[in-house]
């Protein structure tokens, strides 16, 4: 079971959807369009599991599918507001959010290894609070970066820039202004043999709003 | 063996060649229909009498004019009421003895729209009980009765939801409003079941009319020749009226072919009563009436038939509201006009093949859980599934 502190923290977070499918390294969440203003690209999410641990992951893709009706409506000269809202609120076309697993917590201890088993269909997914973001990213030595760097199908530079921007602000607000510098240094070390990726990541980081970068 | 495309291709060529010749003939008949329409356009009283006389001689299915001339066309009113639109559609799983478990299901979807309010949707599923599936006298429920029960549930669902509304309600369904009772149902008990369901169907139609709920049946791409039959009757010499059912100079010309010549986009035709043996079964308030409506655009006409009950047909203001609301609904869909609310009701109601399989599996699971074994699918079905399964590829 989850520890009381973890439970309370989870309660303060916002449910953004439920799990559609998952594997060892990641999962896809389905959510309604009306829930879409909460999850953001690069955001850290958590999935509390009944077996007493919770899985952490980074949002690396937000995918909005079309269907026959949407394809037809998109060419309508003056789309009625009622139709627009109906499609966004009622229709069963979920927004798909792809999450890359980057660690888990068990009995209050955070690990940057992949979770022992993936979550199950319809498990609820929550955004992480600022405190939880600081706790997860501040634990260990940035071990979770390797899950991001290993994946060749994600926009690496953009994802890291978005994540570091969010995490950097959270650490800064918590009084830790050196975290962002350490994180960047770690990335440079990890990518020292992959110059094209390193240039891409640094270029993206320059565009991010990261204090003291 | 696959389809013999070479052979089929040859037949396609022959058929298309014949169709070209038939088209020339049909054009000539269409011109005749136009001339007859012009000739009899204002002869409403004469036409009413002619239908009255002929309907006593044999079973007739045609249009009967009310008060508007045959070539009447009207634009939608600019100022009209803004009713609540409730659209209902039903979907069914017909029981099959070839499936692993025999079950029947009706799923009705209802979609509600009202300008300025969020649209809402609701579905109502009904799994047939064993008694419904297998009538006491033997045999299994047939597809006609399932279809009637589906339509009945649609109407009942509409009635129930419309009761919760304070505003005027347009209750929209896809297809003809008036169910044609099947006549070829075998088995005395099946007939009795059908009679019972049909009596309920008539009853719920009366209730809808009694509560002022305007039922509207939207018939897309209609192929009927109701107005054409009326013109053929008008053209029959009085001495040959007894054989008027064989007088078909306008054969294969449809109402849409004829009205498409002069109904401009957005316009409706005159309102007609539907004269038929089936229509006489309905009460005075609910007797079927209809008009044609061009829901197309300036570049592409598209005529549909709109069916309404008698009490609505007599109310020109309400008919105008239905005309305007249907146009608004169709325009919401852009290039392929069709009422948006009906599309959504269909989407809600639809039971997909995958869902059917899922329900079958759920029933089989529950049977096993309660210590009973599912009957199992037929070998014929297994063979069909195997044949349509496609070929596998060895991937090493």
mmCIF file of N, CA, C and O in Angstrom, chain B residues 140-228:
data_model
loop_
_atom_site.group_PDB
_atom_site.id
_atom_site.type_symbol
_atom_site.label_atom_id
_atom_site.label_comp_id
_atom_site.label_asym_id
_atom_site.label_seq_id
_atom_site.Cartn_x
_atom_site.Cartn_y
_atom_site.Cartn_z
ATOM 1 N N UNK B 140 -37.128 -19.317 -33.209
ATOM 2 C CA UNK B 140 -36.368 -18.213 -32.621
ATOM 3 C C UNK B 140 -36.917 -16.897 -33.188
ATOM 4 O O UNK B 140 -37.439 -16.882 -34.304
ATOM 5 N N UNK B 141 -36.807 -15.833 -32.408
ATOM 6 C CA UNK B 141 -37.286 -14.522 -32.857
ATOM 7 C C UNK B 141 -36.672 -14.188 -34.225
ATOM 8 O O UNK B 141 -35.487 -14.440 -34.458
ATOM 9 N N UNK B 142 -37.487 -13.665 -35.155
ATOM 10 C CA UNK B 142 -36.962 -13.382 -36.498
ATOM 11 C C UNK B 142 -36.504 -11.919 -36.620
ATOM 12 O O UNK B 142 -36.805 -11.082 -35.759
ATOM 13 N N UNK B 143 -35.827 -11.648 -37.688
ATOM 14 C CA UNK B 143 -35.210 -10.321 -37.862
ATOM 15 C C UNK B 143 -36.252 -9.207 -37.970
ATOM 16 O O UNK B 143 -36.012 -8.087 -37.519
ATOM 17 N N UNK B 144 -37.406 -9.504 -38.574
ATOM 18 C CA UNK B 144 -38.457 -8.479 -38.697
ATOM 19 C C UNK B 144 -38.947 -8.033 -37.324
ATOM 20 O O UNK B 144 -39.144 -6.840 -37.076
ATOM 21 N N UNK B 145 -39.130 -9.018 -36.460
ATOM 22 C CA UNK B 145 -39.628 -8.691 -35.122
ATOM 23 C C UNK B 145 -38.563 -7.952 -34.320
ATOM 24 O O UNK B 145 -38.877 -7.009 -33.582
ATOM 25 N N UNK B 146 -37.307 -8.331 -34.494
ATOM 26 C CA UNK B 146 -36.216 -7.601 -33.817
ATOM 27 C C UNK B 146 -36.211 -6.149 -34.285
ATOM 28 O O UNK B 146 -36.113 -5.223 -33.480
ATOM 29 N N UNK B 147 -36.373 -5.948 -35.599
ATOM 30 C CA UNK B 147 -36.364 -4.582 -36.154
ATOM 31 C C UNK B 147 -37.535 -3.773 -35.607
ATOM 32 O O UNK B 147 -37.385 -2.589 -35.269
ATOM 33 N N UNK B 148 -38.701 -4.415 -35.509
ATOM 34 C CA UNK B 148 -39.880 -3.711 -34.974
ATOM 35 C C UNK B 148 -39.657 -3.354 -33.505
ATOM 36 O O UNK B 148 -39.968 -2.240 -33.074
ATOM 37 N N UNK B 149 -39.106 -4.304 -32.760
ATOM 38 C CA UNK B 149 -38.847 -4.036 -31.335
ATOM 39 C C UNK B 149 -37.821 -2.921 -31.166
ATOM 40 O O UNK B 149 -37.894 -2.129 -30.231
ATOM 41 N N UNK B 150 -36.858 -2.867 -32.089
ATOM 42 C CA UNK B 150 -35.858 -1.794 -32.048
ATOM 43 C C UNK B 150 -36.539 -0.441 -32.271
ATOM 44 O O UNK B 150 -36.311 0.510 -31.524
ATOM 45 N N UNK B 151 -37.386 -0.369 -33.305
ATOM 46 C CA UNK B 151 -38.091 0.886 -33.584
ATOM 47 C C UNK B 151 -38.993 1.282 -32.414
ATOM 48 O O UNK B 151 -39.123 2.464 -32.085
ATOM 49 N N UNK B 152 -39.583 0.280 -31.805
ATOM 50 C CA UNK B 152 -40.458 0.529 -30.659
ATOM 51 C C UNK B 152 -39.662 1.118 -29.496
ATOM 52 O O UNK B 152 -40.091 2.081 -28.858
ATOM 53 N N UNK B 153 -38.495 0.557 -29.247
ATOM 54 C CA UNK B 153 -37.664 1.075 -28.152
ATOM 55 C C UNK B 153 -37.191 2.494 -28.456
ATOM 56 O O UNK B 153 -37.093 3.324 -27.556
ATOM 57 N N UNK B 154 -36.887 2.756 -29.735
ATOM 58 C CA UNK B 154 -36.507 4.121 -30.150
ATOM 59 C C UNK B 154 -37.609 5.099 -29.774
ATOM 60 O O UNK B 154 -37.361 6.141 -29.166
ATOM 61 N N UNK B 155 -38.853 4.741 -30.175
ATOM 62 C CA UNK B 155 -39.999 5.637 -29.918
ATOM 63 C C UNK B 155 -40.228 5.798 -28.416
ATOM 64 O O UNK B 155 -40.502 6.900 -27.938
ATOM 65 N N UNK B 156 -40.156 4.696 -27.686
ATOM 66 C CA UNK B 156 -40.396 4.775 -26.241
ATOM 67 C C UNK B 156 -39.329 5.617 -25.546
ATOM 68 O O UNK B 156 -39.624 6.380 -24.630
ATOM 69 N N UNK B 157 -38.097 5.470 -25.995
ATOM 70 C CA UNK B 157 -36.987 6.242 -25.434
ATOM 71 C C UNK B 157 -37.186 7.737 -25.730
ATOM 72 O O UNK B 157 -36.986 8.588 -24.859
ATOM 73 N N UNK B 158 -37.614 8.019 -26.957
ATOM 74 C CA UNK B 158 -37.883 9.412 -27.328
ATOM 75 C C UNK B 158 -39.010 9.987 -26.469
ATOM 76 O O UNK B 158 -38.917 11.119 -25.988
ATOM 77 N N UNK B 159 -40.053 9.193 -26.299
ATOM 78 C CA UNK B 159 -41.208 9.639 -25.504
ATOM 79 C C UNK B 159 -40.764 9.938 -24.074
ATOM 80 O O UNK B 159 -41.093 10.992 -23.515
ATOM 81 N N UNK B 160 -39.988 9.020 -23.509
ATOM 82 C CA UNK B 160 -39.531 9.181 -22.124
ATOM 83 C C UNK B 160 -38.681 10.447 -21.968
ATOM 84 O O UNK B 160 -38.886 11.233 -21.054
ATOM 85 N N UNK B 161 -37.750 10.651 -22.901
ATOM 86 C CA UNK B 161 -36.848 11.809 -22.783
ATOM 87 C C UNK B 161 -37.569 13.110 -23.127
ATOM 88 O O UNK B 161 -37.282 14.156 -22.532
ATOM 89 N N UNK B 162 -38.479 13.052 -24.097
ATOM 90 C CA UNK B 162 -39.197 14.267 -24.496
ATOM 91 C C UNK B 162 -40.080 14.768 -23.361
ATOM 92 O O UNK B 162 -40.309 15.978 -23.220
ATOM 93 N N UNK B 163 -40.575 13.839 -22.533
ATOM 94 C CA UNK B 163 -41.401 14.217 -21.385
ATOM 95 C C UNK B 163 -40.646 15.113 -20.411
ATOM 96 O O UNK B 163 -41.249 15.861 -19.654
ATOM 97 N N UNK B 164 -39.325 15.003 -20.400
ATOM 98 C CA UNK B 164 -38.517 15.776 -19.448
ATOM 99 C C UNK B 164 -38.246 17.193 -19.949
ATOM 100 O O UNK B 164 -37.582 17.966 -19.279
ATOM 101 N N UNK B 165 -38.715 17.511 -21.151
ATOM 102 C CA UNK B 165 -38.444 18.822 -21.743
ATOM 103 C C UNK B 165 -39.623 19.777 -21.532
ATOM 104 O O UNK B 165 -40.778 19.340 -21.547
ATOM 105 N N UNK B 166 -39.287 21.067 -21.372
ATOM 106 C CA UNK B 166 -40.348 22.074 -21.249
ATOM 107 C C UNK B 166 -40.637 22.729 -22.591
ATOM 108 O O UNK B 166 -41.693 23.303 -22.801
ATOM 109 N N UNK B 167 -39.656 22.665 -23.502
ATOM 110 C CA UNK B 167 -39.801 23.348 -24.795
ATOM 111 C C UNK B 167 -40.411 22.404 -25.829
ATOM 112 O O UNK B 167 -40.563 21.212 -25.588
ATOM 113 N N UNK B 168 -40.704 22.980 -27.006
ATOM 114 C CA UNK B 168 -41.164 22.170 -28.143
ATOM 115 C C UNK B 168 -40.062 21.160 -28.500
ATOM 116 O O UNK B 168 -38.885 21.493 -28.524
ATOM 117 N N UNK B 169 -40.455 19.921 -28.783
ATOM 118 C CA UNK B 169 -39.472 18.883 -29.097
ATOM 119 C C UNK B 169 -39.669 18.363 -30.513
ATOM 120 O O UNK B 169 -40.781 18.033 -30.917
ATOM 121 N N UNK B 170 -38.563 18.318 -31.279
ATOM 122 C CA UNK B 170 -38.560 17.602 -32.557
ATOM 123 C C UNK B 170 -37.888 16.266 -32.298
ATOM 124 O O UNK B 170 -36.731 16.221 -31.908
ATOM 125 N N UNK B 171 -38.646 15.200 -32.504
ATOM 126 C CA UNK B 171 -38.094 13.856 -32.272
ATOM 127 C C UNK B 171 -37.720 13.278 -33.632
ATOM 128 O O UNK B 171 -38.580 12.962 -34.438
ATOM 129 N N UNK B 172 -36.427 13.183 -33.849
ATOM 130 C CA UNK B 172 -35.912 12.860 -35.180
ATOM 131 C C UNK B 172 -35.443 11.412 -35.243
ATOM 132 O O UNK B 172 -34.692 10.959 -34.379
ATOM 133 N N UNK B 173 -35.908 10.694 -36.262
ATOM 134 C CA UNK B 173 -35.409 9.323 -36.481
ATOM 135 C C UNK B 173 -34.960 9.170 -37.927
ATOM 136 O O UNK B 173 -35.402 9.913 -38.807
ATOM 137 N N UNK B 174 -34.093 8.200 -38.129
ATOM 138 C CA UNK B 174 -33.588 7.952 -39.479
ATOM 139 C C UNK B 174 -34.538 6.991 -40.196
ATOM 140 O O UNK B 174 -34.968 6.007 -39.616
ATOM 141 N N UNK B 175 -34.847 7.309 -41.437
ATOM 142 C CA UNK B 175 -35.689 6.408 -42.227
ATOM 143 C C UNK B 175 -37.158 6.745 -42.116
ATOM 144 O O UNK B 175 -37.535 7.698 -41.424
ATOM 145 N N UNK B 176 -37.974 5.948 -42.801
ATOM 146 C CA UNK B 176 -39.407 6.228 -42.775
ATOM 147 C C UNK B 176 -39.948 6.224 -41.352
ATOM 148 O O UNK B 176 -39.509 5.440 -40.514
ATOM 149 N N UNK B 177 -40.885 7.104 -41.114
ATOM 150 C CA UNK B 177 -41.460 7.230 -39.776
ATOM 151 C C UNK B 177 -42.415 6.088 -39.495
ATOM 152 O O UNK B 177 -42.629 5.711 -38.356
ATOM 153 N N UNK B 178 -42.957 5.567 -40.548
ATOM 154 C CA UNK B 178 -44.057 4.622 -40.390
ATOM 155 C C UNK B 178 -43.657 3.235 -40.811
ATOM 156 O O UNK B 178 -43.407 2.972 -41.979
ATOM 157 N N UNK B 179 -43.602 2.403 -39.822
ATOM 158 C CA UNK B 179 -43.166 1.028 -39.989
ATOM 159 C C UNK B 179 -44.140 0.276 -40.885
ATOM 160 O O UNK B 179 -45.352 0.322 -40.694
ATOM 161 N N UNK B 180 -43.598 -0.437 -41.879
ATOM 162 C CA UNK B 180 -44.454 -1.262 -42.745
ATOM 163 C C UNK B 180 -44.471 -2.663 -42.175
ATOM 164 O O UNK B 180 -43.450 -3.344 -42.124
ATOM 165 N N UNK B 181 -45.623 -3.072 -41.765
ATOM 166 C CA UNK B 181 -45.738 -4.366 -41.103
ATOM 167 C C UNK B 181 -45.379 -5.495 -42.070
ATOM 168 O O UNK B 181 -45.988 -5.616 -43.133
ATOM 169 N N UNK B 182 -44.395 -6.331 -41.717
ATOM 170 C CA UNK B 182 -44.055 -7.431 -42.619
ATOM 171 C C UNK B 182 -45.205 -8.428 -42.717
ATOM 172 O O UNK B 182 -45.918 -8.657 -41.754
ATOM 173 N N UNK B 183 -45.381 -8.982 -43.886
ATOM 174 C CA UNK B 183 -46.529 -9.877 -44.083
ATOM 175 C C UNK B 183 -46.111 -11.330 -44.249
ATOM 176 O O UNK B 183 -46.939 -12.210 -44.300
ATOM 177 N N UNK B 184 -44.824 -11.565 -44.382
ATOM 178 C CA UNK B 184 -44.408 -12.931 -44.687
ATOM 179 C C UNK B 184 -43.820 -13.644 -43.458
ATOM 180 O O UNK B 184 -42.946 -14.463 -43.564
ATOM 181 N N UNK B 185 -44.314 -13.257 -42.298
ATOM 182 C CA UNK B 185 -43.789 -13.888 -41.091
ATOM 183 C C UNK B 185 -44.523 -15.205 -40.861
ATOM 184 O O UNK B 185 -45.739 -15.246 -40.759
ATOM 185 N N UNK B 186 -43.766 -16.283 -40.815
ATOM 186 C CA UNK B 186 -44.397 -17.588 -40.664
ATOM 187 C C UNK B 186 -44.541 -17.941 -39.182
ATOM 188 O O UNK B 186 -43.822 -17.425 -38.333
ATOM 189 N N UNK B 187 -45.481 -18.803 -38.877
ATOM 190 C CA UNK B 187 -45.660 -19.254 -37.501
ATOM 191 C C UNK B 187 -46.707 -18.429 -36.791
ATOM 192 O O UNK B 187 -46.607 -17.211 -36.737
ATOM 193 N N UNK B 188 -47.707 -19.121 -36.240
ATOM 194 C CA UNK B 188 -48.836 -18.425 -35.615
ATOM 195 C C UNK B 188 -48.379 -17.569 -34.443
ATOM 196 O O UNK B 188 -48.791 -16.427 -34.306
ATOM 197 N N UNK B 189 -47.461 -18.097 -33.632
ATOM 198 C CA UNK B 189 -47.044 -17.350 -32.449
ATOM 199 C C UNK B 189 -46.242 -16.112 -32.847
ATOM 200 O O UNK B 189 -46.392 -15.045 -32.263
ATOM 201 N N UNK B 190 -45.383 -16.312 -33.858
ATOM 202 C CA UNK B 190 -44.585 -15.180 -34.325
ATOM 203 C C UNK B 190 -45.506 -14.054 -34.781
ATOM 204 O O UNK B 190 -45.281 -12.881 -34.502
ATOM 205 N N UNK B 191 -46.594 -14.419 -35.467
ATOM 206 C CA UNK B 191 -47.561 -13.418 -35.915
ATOM 207 C C UNK B 191 -48.173 -12.685 -34.721
ATOM 208 O O UNK B 191 -48.324 -11.477 -34.739
ATOM 209 N N UNK B 192 -48.495 -13.470 -33.709
ATOM 210 C CA UNK B 192 -49.113 -12.880 -32.519
ATOM 211 C C UNK B 192 -48.145 -11.912 -31.845
ATOM 212 O O UNK B 192 -48.540 -10.820 -31.424
ATOM 213 N N UNK B 193 -46.873 -12.292 -31.765
ATOM 214 C CA UNK B 193 -45.849 -11.421 -31.181
ATOM 215 C C UNK B 193 -45.719 -10.134 -31.977
ATOM 216 O O UNK B 193 -45.597 -9.046 -31.434
ATOM 217 N N UNK B 194 -45.738 -10.317 -33.287
ATOM 218 C CA UNK B 194 -45.603 -9.171 -34.184
ATOM 219 C C UNK B 194 -46.801 -8.236 -34.044
ATOM 220 O O UNK B 194 -46.634 -7.014 -33.967
ATOM 221 N N UNK B 195 -47.993 -8.828 -33.976
ATOM 222 C CA UNK B 195 -49.210 -8.030 -33.818
ATOM 223 C C UNK B 195 -49.137 -7.219 -32.522
ATOM 224 O O UNK B 195 -49.478 -6.051 -32.497
ATOM 225 N N UNK B 196 -48.650 -7.887 -31.477
ATOM 226 C CA UNK B 196 -48.577 -7.231 -30.170
ATOM 227 C C UNK B 196 -47.598 -6.058 -30.226
ATOM 228 O O UNK B 196 -47.898 -4.954 -29.764
ATOM 229 N N UNK B 197 -46.440 -6.327 -30.810
ATOM 230 C CA UNK B 197 -45.420 -5.275 -30.891
ATOM 231 C C UNK B 197 -45.907 -4.132 -31.781
ATOM 232 O O UNK B 197 -45.671 -2.956 -31.497
ATOM 233 N N UNK B 198 -46.607 -4.488 -32.853
ATOM 234 C CA UNK B 198 -47.089 -3.452 -33.763
ATOM 235 C C UNK B 198 -48.159 -2.585 -33.097
ATOM 236 O O UNK B 198 -48.199 -1.371 -33.284
ATOM 237 N N UNK B 199 -49.028 -3.247 -32.301
ATOM 238 C CA UNK B 199 -50.061 -2.499 -31.572
ATOM 239 C C UNK B 199 -49.396 -1.508 -30.609
ATOM 240 O O UNK B 199 -49.837 -0.356 -30.485
ATOM 241 N N UNK B 200 -48.313 -1.956 -29.965
ATOM 242 C CA UNK B 200 -47.568 -1.067 -29.052
ATOM 243 C C UNK B 200 -46.948 0.092 -29.820
ATOM 244 O O UNK B 200 -46.895 1.221 -29.354
ATOM 245 N N UNK B 201 -46.457 -0.242 -31.032
ATOM 246 C CA UNK B 201 -45.825 0.778 -31.879
ATOM 247 C C UNK B 201 -46.844 1.877 -32.233
ATOM 248 O O UNK B 201 -46.555 3.071 -32.140
ATOM 249 N N UNK B 202 -48.057 1.450 -32.625
ATOM 250 C CA UNK B 202 -49.108 2.419 -32.953
ATOM 251 C C UNK B 202 -49.466 3.239 -31.716
ATOM 252 O O UNK B 202 -49.665 4.453 -31.801
ATOM 253 N N UNK B 203 -49.497 2.563 -30.583
ATOM 254 C CA UNK B 203 -49.871 3.206 -29.329
ATOM 255 C C UNK B 203 -48.864 4.304 -28.948
ATOM 256 O O UNK B 203 -49.250 5.404 -28.556
ATOM 257 N N UNK B 204 -47.574 3.986 -29.087
ATOM 258 C CA UNK B 204 -46.566 4.975 -28.696
ATOM 259 C C UNK B 204 -46.571 6.157 -29.666
ATOM 260 O O UNK B 204 -46.358 7.305 -29.269
ATOM 261 N N UNK B 205 -46.906 5.883 -30.933
ATOM 262 C CA UNK B 205 -47.045 6.985 -31.898
ATOM 263 C C UNK B 205 -48.194 7.902 -31.485
ATOM 264 O O UNK B 205 -48.092 9.121 -31.585
ATOM 265 N N UNK B 206 -49.276 7.297 -31.019
ATOM 266 C CA UNK B 206 -50.421 8.102 -30.563
ATOM 267 C C UNK B 206 -50.043 8.939 -29.349
ATOM 268 O O UNK B 206 -50.428 10.099 -29.239
ATOM 269 N N UNK B 207 -49.270 8.317 -28.449
ATOM 270 C CA UNK B 207 -48.856 9.048 -27.242
ATOM 271 C C UNK B 207 -47.985 10.241 -27.601
ATOM 272 O O UNK B 207 -48.118 11.325 -27.034
ATOM 273 N N UNK B 208 -47.057 10.010 -28.545
ATOM 274 C CA UNK B 208 -46.166 11.105 -28.976
ATOM 275 C C UNK B 208 -47.001 12.252 -29.540
ATOM 276 O O UNK B 208 -46.760 13.428 -29.229
ATOM 277 N N UNK B 209 -47.999 11.914 -30.360
ATOM 278 C CA UNK B 209 -48.862 12.946 -30.951
ATOM 279 C C UNK B 209 -49.661 13.639 -29.858
ATOM 280 O O UNK B 209 -49.778 14.882 -29.843
ATOM 281 N N UNK B 210 -50.166 12.843 -28.918
ATOM 282 C CA UNK B 210 -50.997 13.384 -27.842
ATOM 283 C C UNK B 210 -50.227 14.419 -27.018
ATOM 284 O O UNK B 210 -50.790 15.409 -26.553
ATOM 285 N N UNK B 211 -48.931 14.177 -26.842
ATOM 286 C CA UNK B 211 -48.117 15.097 -26.039
ATOM 287 C C UNK B 211 -47.464 16.197 -26.882
ATOM 288 O O UNK B 211 -46.611 16.932 -26.381
ATOM 289 N N UNK B 212 -47.851 16.285 -28.137
ATOM 290 C CA UNK B 212 -47.340 17.359 -28.991
ATOM 291 C C UNK B 212 -45.867 17.227 -29.311
ATOM 292 O O UNK B 212 -45.166 18.216 -29.544
ATOM 293 N N UNK B 213 -45.358 15.999 -29.320
ATOM 294 C CA UNK B 213 -43.944 15.755 -29.671
ATOM 295 C C UNK B 213 -43.898 15.496 -31.175
ATOM 296 O O UNK B 213 -44.474 14.509 -31.655
ATOM 297 N N UNK B 214 -43.237 16.374 -31.889
ATOM 298 C CA UNK B 214 -43.260 16.304 -33.357
ATOM 299 C C UNK B 214 -42.263 15.267 -33.865
ATOM 300 O O UNK B 214 -41.061 15.502 -33.865
ATOM 301 N N UNK B 215 -42.783 14.131 -34.290
ATOM 302 C CA UNK B 215 -41.924 13.081 -34.848
ATOM 303 C C UNK B 215 -41.564 13.447 -36.287
ATOM 304 O O UNK B 215 -42.406 13.896 -37.056
ATOM 305 N N UNK B 216 -40.310 13.204 -36.628
ATOM 306 C CA UNK B 216 -39.838 13.489 -37.985
ATOM 307 C C UNK B 216 -38.996 12.300 -38.458
ATOM 308 O O UNK B 216 -38.039 11.908 -37.785
ATOM 309 N N UNK B 217 -39.348 11.745 -39.596
ATOM 310 C CA UNK B 217 -38.551 10.663 -40.180
ATOM 311 C C UNK B 217 -37.752 11.226 -41.352
ATOM 312 O O UNK B 217 -38.323 11.831 -42.258
ATOM 313 N N UNK B 218 -36.455 11.044 -41.311
ATOM 314 C CA UNK B 218 -35.581 11.614 -42.352
ATOM 315 C C UNK B 218 -35.144 10.488 -43.285
ATOM 316 O O UNK B 218 -34.416 9.579 -42.877
ATOM 317 N N UNK B 219 -35.610 10.548 -44.535
ATOM 318 C CA UNK B 219 -35.285 9.482 -45.492
ATOM 319 C C UNK B 219 -34.236 10.009 -46.469
ATOM 320 O O UNK B 219 -34.534 10.848 -47.328
ATOM 321 N N UNK B 220 -33.028 9.528 -46.311
ATOM 322 C CA UNK B 220 -31.919 9.977 -47.156
ATOM 323 C C UNK B 220 -31.937 9.200 -48.472
ATOM 324 O O UNK B 220 -32.215 8.001 -48.479
ATOM 325 N N UNK B 221 -31.620 9.860 -49.561
ATOM 326 C CA UNK B 221 -31.583 9.259 -50.896
ATOM 327 C C UNK B 221 -32.836 8.400 -51.158
ATOM 328 O O UNK B 221 -32.733 7.187 -51.369
ATOM 329 N N UNK B 222 -33.999 9.039 -51.115
ATOM 330 C CA UNK B 222 -35.228 8.249 -51.292
ATOM 331 C C UNK B 222 -35.396 7.794 -52.740
ATOM 332 O O UNK B 222 -35.060 8.522 -53.670
ATOM 333 N N UNK B 223 -35.916 6.606 -52.915
ATOM 334 C CA UNK B 223 -36.111 6.087 -54.278
ATOM 335 C C UNK B 223 -37.581 5.964 -54.621
ATOM 336 O O UNK B 223 -37.924 5.412 -55.673
ATOM 337 N N UNK B 224 -38.455 6.478 -53.751
ATOM 338 C CA UNK B 224 -39.898 6.274 -53.932
ATOM 339 C C UNK B 224 -40.441 7.019 -55.153
ATOM 340 O O UNK B 224 -39.848 7.983 -55.634
ATOM 341 N N UNK B 225 -41.606 6.524 -55.641
ATOM 342 C CA UNK B 225 -42.262 7.181 -56.786
ATOM 343 C C UNK B 225 -43.706 7.519 -56.422
ATOM 344 O O UNK B 225 -44.628 7.274 -57.195
ATOM 345 N N UNK B 226 -43.894 8.062 -55.227
ATOM 346 C CA UNK B 226 -45.240 8.341 -54.715
ATOM 347 C C UNK B 226 -45.944 9.429 -55.529
ATOM 348 O O UNK B 226 -47.114 9.285 -55.906
ATOM 349 N N UNK B 227 -45.226 10.493 -55.808
ATOM 350 C CA UNK B 227 -45.790 11.584 -56.617
ATOM 351 C C UNK B 227 -45.946 11.129 -58.069
ATOM 352 O O UNK B 227 -46.932 11.476 -58.747
ATOM 353 N N UNK B 228 -44.991 10.341 -58.540
ATOM 354 C CA UNK B 228 -45.039 9.808 -59.909
ATOM 355 C C UNK B 228 -46.288 8.937 -60.083
ATOM 356 O O UNK B 228 -47.004 9.042 -61.089
#
